[in-house]
């Protein structure tokens, strides 16, 4: 449909013409790569002192993504701002007057932002991998090793899905403060707590980030009893995201702008 | 052409727009008047499909807004000068709107030039003054060269030169055969620009009339008379076949008879007059009177009871004709009928 092409171009103009795009995505790249390198460097120094079982389960690929936990917060900010920039400013009324088919509007906005995040995510993921492996020295993994390429591309997919989930939540909630106030503590604290306390781990591992991050693992941790594989986990994350998008779309379509 | 058919909007218990039915026609400027909270902005949002009507419908050249392909080419609207992202430059703001409706990029520079913002095209709109923001909003409305233009209080925040400019812009757009629908609180402003008037109060239609007709009916001139011997004066006037109407505070008002003649009549019968003065009721007073019952947010002067500044100093509609019968010329009859 011709209209979709026009709206995609419009959304691209929007996204490239605000500063928040550059600084949020830039922060995500820098934090993820730098923190990954720092942790890989420290790990190499500690490696010989580690207990046997941890050395056996050592996952150099996943180690280079250690910065992702913090870097994803910048991705969340990006996702939230892409949507709530419209609401915070009243731009949404101008936008919906120009594109009254709200489904088309939402789809195009998400597609443009998601494509951009995926491109940035791929660059980040490969940069984090190569820099991290270099820092690990002799304990490094190679891109050709089984499962490694999947984990590296998976890093980009994970970042993309986190951003998309954030966009969906912001579409539901509209307010940037409310969206960030829920997403940030959720992904940074609550999900971690639920996933690390044994009593709640069974539930915790079905949360979007916990399930999705499985795709970045090459070697399973000790005593791993996760009932899904890397793609299964990513699928769980995708289901969460699709559900959030659906609710966001239904709300956008029904309510007054 | 915009057609509203029984358009109604409830926000919870609040009825913002109540069964509006009228048509905005091409080729003229139609003024949309009403006091604060009357429902003007809500009506305009519904025209653009932004708010969903509780009942009724809006048709633009027979179609619902959401059915329009490239709607900016049909309808250009300025609803709120702040409806843009402050971090985006003026040119980029217009470019994203142009892209979404397949409007060529060159048109962006054209409209920027038209509203006089070429020199700040690359500046972020956050730093714009109220008037510059308003101009950018107007540029966005003109972008698609639409047949219908809708402006919500466009003179807000404009300096006298800006007001003059927009007045001419609206008239020119209408002269080109476009439909121009513009809201305002100011009757005097509309008297200068609009050819047709739609007045609402508390969401309901109060008047739908041509400006000329409204002026003819409402710019009433009359003579005010005050006498210590009011009964005798009435008697004298009555015998001379002059119809007097009681105004506030014991004054009498007479339509259609020159002050000279009234003075001579009183002198002939030796009635003492304390006042004999020709009066002209302003359109603003007529508008306030029309909407007085529908003003939601009255201002109050220092807690003094009674009507505040939102009310005319004196009722334009005479309190009651003493001599019976309809007043000559049927003043106000037109719109009064529409109120019920
Ligand atoms: N989103 C909303 N939620 C609840 N009430 C609303 C909403 N929008 C408008 N209203 C109410 O509807 C009524 C009409 O508001 P509207 O803004 O349309 O009036 P208006 O004629 O544009 O007034 P003004 O001249 O002050 O701009 C007001 O009482 C307002 O409080
Ligand atoms: Mg308004």
mmCIF file with all atom_site columns, N, CA, C and O in Angstrom, chain B residues 241-261:
data_model
loop_
_atom_site.group_PDB
_atom_site.id
_atom_site.type_symbol
_atom_site.label_atom_id
_atom_site.label_alt_id
_atom_site.label_comp_id
_atom_site.label_asym_id
_atom_site.label_entity_id
_atom_site.label_seq_id
_atom_site.pdbx_PDB_ins_code
_atom_site.Cartn_x
_atom_site.Cartn_y
_atom_site.Cartn_z
_atom_site.occupancy
_atom_site.B_iso_or_equiv
_atom_site.pdbx_formal_charge
_atom_site.auth_seq_id
_atom_site.auth_comp_id
_atom_site.auth_asym_id
_atom_site.auth_atom_id
_atom_site.pdbx_PDB_model_num
ATOM 1  N N  . UNK B 1 241 ? -48.165 57.387 19.546 1.00 0.00 ? 241 UNK B N  1
ATOM 2  C CA . UNK B 1 241 ? -47.935 56.170 18.750 1.00 0.00 ? 241 UNK B CA 1
ATOM 3  C C  . UNK B 1 241 ? -46.495 55.676 18.796 1.00 0.00 ? 241 UNK B C  1
ATOM 4  O O  . UNK B 1 241 ? -46.074 54.911 17.953 1.00 0.00 ? 241 UNK B O  1
ATOM 5  N N  . UNK B 1 242 ? -45.739 56.114 19.819 1.00 0.00 ? 242 UNK B N  1
ATOM 6  C CA . UNK B 1 242 ? -44.349 55.662 19.952 1.00 0.00 ? 242 UNK B CA 1
ATOM 7  C C  . UNK B 1 242 ? -44.303 54.523 20.972 1.00 0.00 ? 242 UNK B C  1
ATOM 8  O O  . UNK B 1 242 ? -44.861 54.630 22.062 1.00 0.00 ? 242 UNK B O  1
ATOM 9  N N  . UNK B 1 243 ? -43.624 53.454 20.569 1.00 0.00 ? 243 UNK B N  1
ATOM 10 C CA . UNK B 1 243 ? -43.564 52.288 21.440 1.00 0.00 ? 243 UNK B CA 1
ATOM 11 C C  . UNK B 1 243 ? -42.322 52.379 22.318 1.00 0.00 ? 243 UNK B C  1
ATOM 12 O O  . UNK B 1 243 ? -41.205 52.448 21.814 1.00 0.00 ? 243 UNK B O  1
ATOM 13 N N  . UNK B 1 244 ? -42.499 52.351 23.642 1.00 0.00 ? 244 UNK B N  1
ATOM 14 C CA . UNK B 1 244 ? -41.352 52.414 24.558 1.00 0.00 ? 244 UNK B CA 1
ATOM 15 C C  . UNK B 1 244 ? -41.211 51.093 25.289 1.00 0.00 ? 244 UNK B C  1
ATOM 16 O O  . UNK B 1 244 ? -42.183 50.384 25.506 1.00 0.00 ? 244 UNK B O  1
ATOM 17 N N  . UNK B 1 245 ? -39.979 50.842 25.638 1.00 0.00 ? 245 UNK B N  1
ATOM 18 C CA . UNK B 1 245 ? -39.660 49.582 26.302 1.00 0.00 ? 245 UNK B CA 1
ATOM 19 C C  . UNK B 1 245 ? -38.938 49.922 27.598 1.00 0.00 ? 245 UNK B C  1
ATOM 20 O O  . UNK B 1 245 ? -38.130 50.852 27.640 1.00 0.00 ? 245 UNK B O  1
ATOM 21 N N  . UNK B 1 246 ? -39.226 49.193 28.682 1.00 0.00 ? 246 UNK B N  1
ATOM 22 C CA . UNK B 1 246 ? -38.581 49.489 29.960 1.00 0.00 ? 246 UNK B CA 1
ATOM 23 C C  . UNK B 1 246 ? -37.186 48.896 29.987 1.00 0.00 ? 246 UNK B C  1
ATOM 24 O O  . UNK B 1 246 ? -37.002 47.709 29.738 1.00 0.00 ? 246 UNK B O  1
ATOM 25 N N  . UNK B 1 247 ? -36.207 49.750 30.277 1.00 0.00 ? 247 UNK B N  1
ATOM 26 C CA . UNK B 1 247 ? -34.841 49.277 30.452 1.00 0.00 ? 247 UNK B CA 1
ATOM 27 C C  . UNK B 1 247 ? -34.567 49.123 31.935 1.00 0.00 ? 247 UNK B C  1
ATOM 28 O O  . UNK B 1 247 ? -35.480 49.211 32.764 1.00 0.00 ? 247 UNK B O  1
ATOM 29 N N  . UNK B 1 248 ? -33.307 48.914 32.262 1.00 0.00 ? 248 UNK B N  1
ATOM 30 C CA . UNK B 1 248 ? -32.958 48.724 33.675 1.00 0.00 ? 248 UNK B CA 1
ATOM 31 C C  . UNK B 1 248 ? -32.947 50.070 34.407 1.00 0.00 ? 248 UNK B C  1
ATOM 32 O O  . UNK B 1 248 ? -32.647 51.101 33.804 1.00 0.00 ? 248 UNK B O  1
ATOM 33 N N  . UNK B 1 249 ? -33.302 50.060 35.672 1.00 0.00 ? 249 UNK B N  1
ATOM 34 C CA . UNK B 1 249 ? -33.220 51.266 36.499 1.00 0.00 ? 249 UNK B CA 1
ATOM 35 C C  . UNK B 1 249 ? -34.194 52.355 36.083 1.00 0.00 ? 249 UNK B C  1
ATOM 36 O O  . UNK B 1 249 ? -33.890 53.550 36.168 1.00 0.00 ? 249 UNK B O  1
ATOM 37 N N  . UNK B 1 250 ? -35.356 51.965 35.615 1.00 0.00 ? 250 UNK B N  1
ATOM 38 C CA . UNK B 1 250 ? -36.407 52.944 35.340 1.00 0.00 ? 250 UNK B CA 1
ATOM 39 C C  . UNK B 1 250 ? -36.265 53.725 34.047 1.00 0.00 ? 250 UNK B C  1
ATOM 40 O O  . UNK B 1 250 ? -37.062 54.614 33.779 1.00 0.00 ? 250 UNK B O  1
ATOM 41 N N  . UNK B 1 251 ? -35.277 53.380 33.214 1.00 0.00 ? 251 UNK B N  1
ATOM 42 C CA . UNK B 1 251 ? -35.168 54.106 31.946 1.00 0.00 ? 251 UNK B CA 1
ATOM 43 C C  . UNK B 1 251 ? -36.133 53.508 30.933 1.00 0.00 ? 251 UNK B C  1
ATOM 44 O O  . UNK B 1 251 ? -36.605 52.390 31.079 1.00 0.00 ? 251 UNK B O  1
ATOM 45 N N  . UNK B 1 252 ? -36.410 54.316 29.932 1.00 0.00 ? 252 UNK B N  1
ATOM 46 C CA . UNK B 1 252 ? -37.239 53.836 28.823 1.00 0.00 ? 252 UNK B CA 1
ATOM 47 C C  . UNK B 1 252 ? -36.378 53.807 27.581 1.00 0.00 ? 252 UNK B C  1
ATOM 48 O O  . UNK B 1 252 ? -35.485 54.643 27.403 1.00 0.00 ? 252 UNK B O  1
ATOM 49 N N  . UNK B 1 253 ? -36.643 52.853 26.724 1.00 0.00 ? 253 UNK B N  1
ATOM 50 C CA . UNK B 1 253 ? -35.881 52.769 25.485 1.00 0.00 ? 253 UNK B CA 1
ATOM 51 C C  . UNK B 1 253 ? -36.843 52.776 24.309 1.00 0.00 ? 253 UNK B C  1
ATOM 52 O O  . UNK B 1 253 ? -37.872 52.100 24.338 1.00 0.00 ? 253 UNK B O  1
ATOM 53 N N  . UNK B 1 254 ? -36.460 53.544 23.302 1.00 0.00 ? 254 UNK B N  1
ATOM 54 C CA . UNK B 1 254 ? -37.322 53.664 22.132 1.00 0.00 ? 254 UNK B CA 1
ATOM 55 C C  . UNK B 1 254 ? -36.522 53.340 20.885 1.00 0.00 ? 254 UNK B C  1
ATOM 56 O O  . UNK B 1 254 ? -35.436 53.862 20.665 1.00 0.00 ? 254 UNK B O  1
ATOM 57 N N  . UNK B 1 255 ? -37.083 52.441 20.082 1.00 0.00 ? 255 UNK B N  1
ATOM 58 C CA . UNK B 1 255 ? -36.451 52.064 18.822 1.00 0.00 ? 255 UNK B CA 1
ATOM 59 C C  . UNK B 1 255 ? -37.057 52.861 17.680 1.00 0.00 ? 255 UNK B C  1
ATOM 60 O O  . UNK B 1 255 ? -38.263 53.108 17.652 1.00 0.00 ? 255 UNK B O  1
ATOM 61 N N  . UNK B 1 256 ? -36.211 53.202 16.734 1.00 0.00 ? 256 UNK B N  1
ATOM 62 C CA . UNK B 1 256 ? -36.713 53.690 15.448 1.00 0.00 ? 256 UNK B CA 1
ATOM 63 C C  . UNK B 1 256 ? -37.339 55.075 15.432 1.00 0.00 ? 256 UNK B C  1
ATOM 64 O O  . UNK B 1 256 ? -38.003 55.430 14.468 1.00 0.00 ? 256 UNK B O  1
ATOM 65 N N  . UNK B 1 257 ? -37.153 55.830 16.495 1.00 0.00 ? 257 UNK B N  1
ATOM 66 C CA . UNK B 1 257 ? -37.649 57.210 16.487 1.00 0.00 ? 257 UNK B CA 1
ATOM 67 C C  . UNK B 1 257 ? -36.477 58.112 16.836 1.00 0.00 ? 257 UNK B C  1
ATOM 68 O O  . UNK B 1 257 ? -35.780 57.845 17.815 1.00 0.00 ? 257 UNK B O  1
ATOM 69 N N  . UNK B 1 258 ? -36.206 59.144 16.036 1.00 0.00 ? 258 UNK B N  1
ATOM 70 C CA . UNK B 1 258 ? -35.053 59.995 16.328 1.00 0.00 ? 258 UNK B CA 1
ATOM 71 C C  . UNK B 1 258 ? -35.187 60.748 17.655 1.00 0.00 ? 258 UNK B C  1
ATOM 72 O O  . UNK B 1 258 ? -36.302 61.068 18.093 1.00 0.00 ? 258 UNK B O  1
ATOM 73 N N  . UNK B 1 259 ? -34.057 61.008 18.295 1.00 0.00 ? 259 UNK B N  1
ATOM 74 C CA . UNK B 1 259 ? -34.036 61.679 19.596 1.00 0.00 ? 259 UNK B CA 1
ATOM 75 C C  . UNK B 1 259 ? -34.703 63.049 19.528 1.00 0.00 ? 259 UNK B C  1
ATOM 76 O O  . UNK B 1 259 ? -35.398 63.460 20.478 1.00 0.00 ? 259 UNK B O  1
ATOM 77 N N  . UNK B 1 260 ? -34.506 63.739 18.396 1.00 0.00 ? 260 UNK B N  1
ATOM 78 C CA . UNK B 1 260 ? -35.091 65.075 18.247 1.00 0.00 ? 260 UNK B CA 1
ATOM 79 C C  . UNK B 1 260 ? -36.606 65.033 18.428 1.00 0.00 ? 260 UNK B C  1
ATOM 80 O O  . UNK B 1 260 ? -37.192 65.825 19.151 1.00 0.00 ? 260 UNK B O  1
ATOM 81 N N  . UNK B 1 261 ? -37.226 64.092 17.764 1.00 0.00 ? 261 UNK B N  1
ATOM 82 C CA . UNK B 1 261 ? -38.684 64.002 17.801 1.00 0.00 ? 261 UNK B CA 1
ATOM 83 C C  . UNK B 1 261 ? -39.166 63.715 19.224 1.00 0.00 ? 261 UNK B C  1
ATOM 84 O O  . UNK B 1 261 ? -40.147 64.285 19.709 1.00 0.00 ? 261 UNK B O  1
#
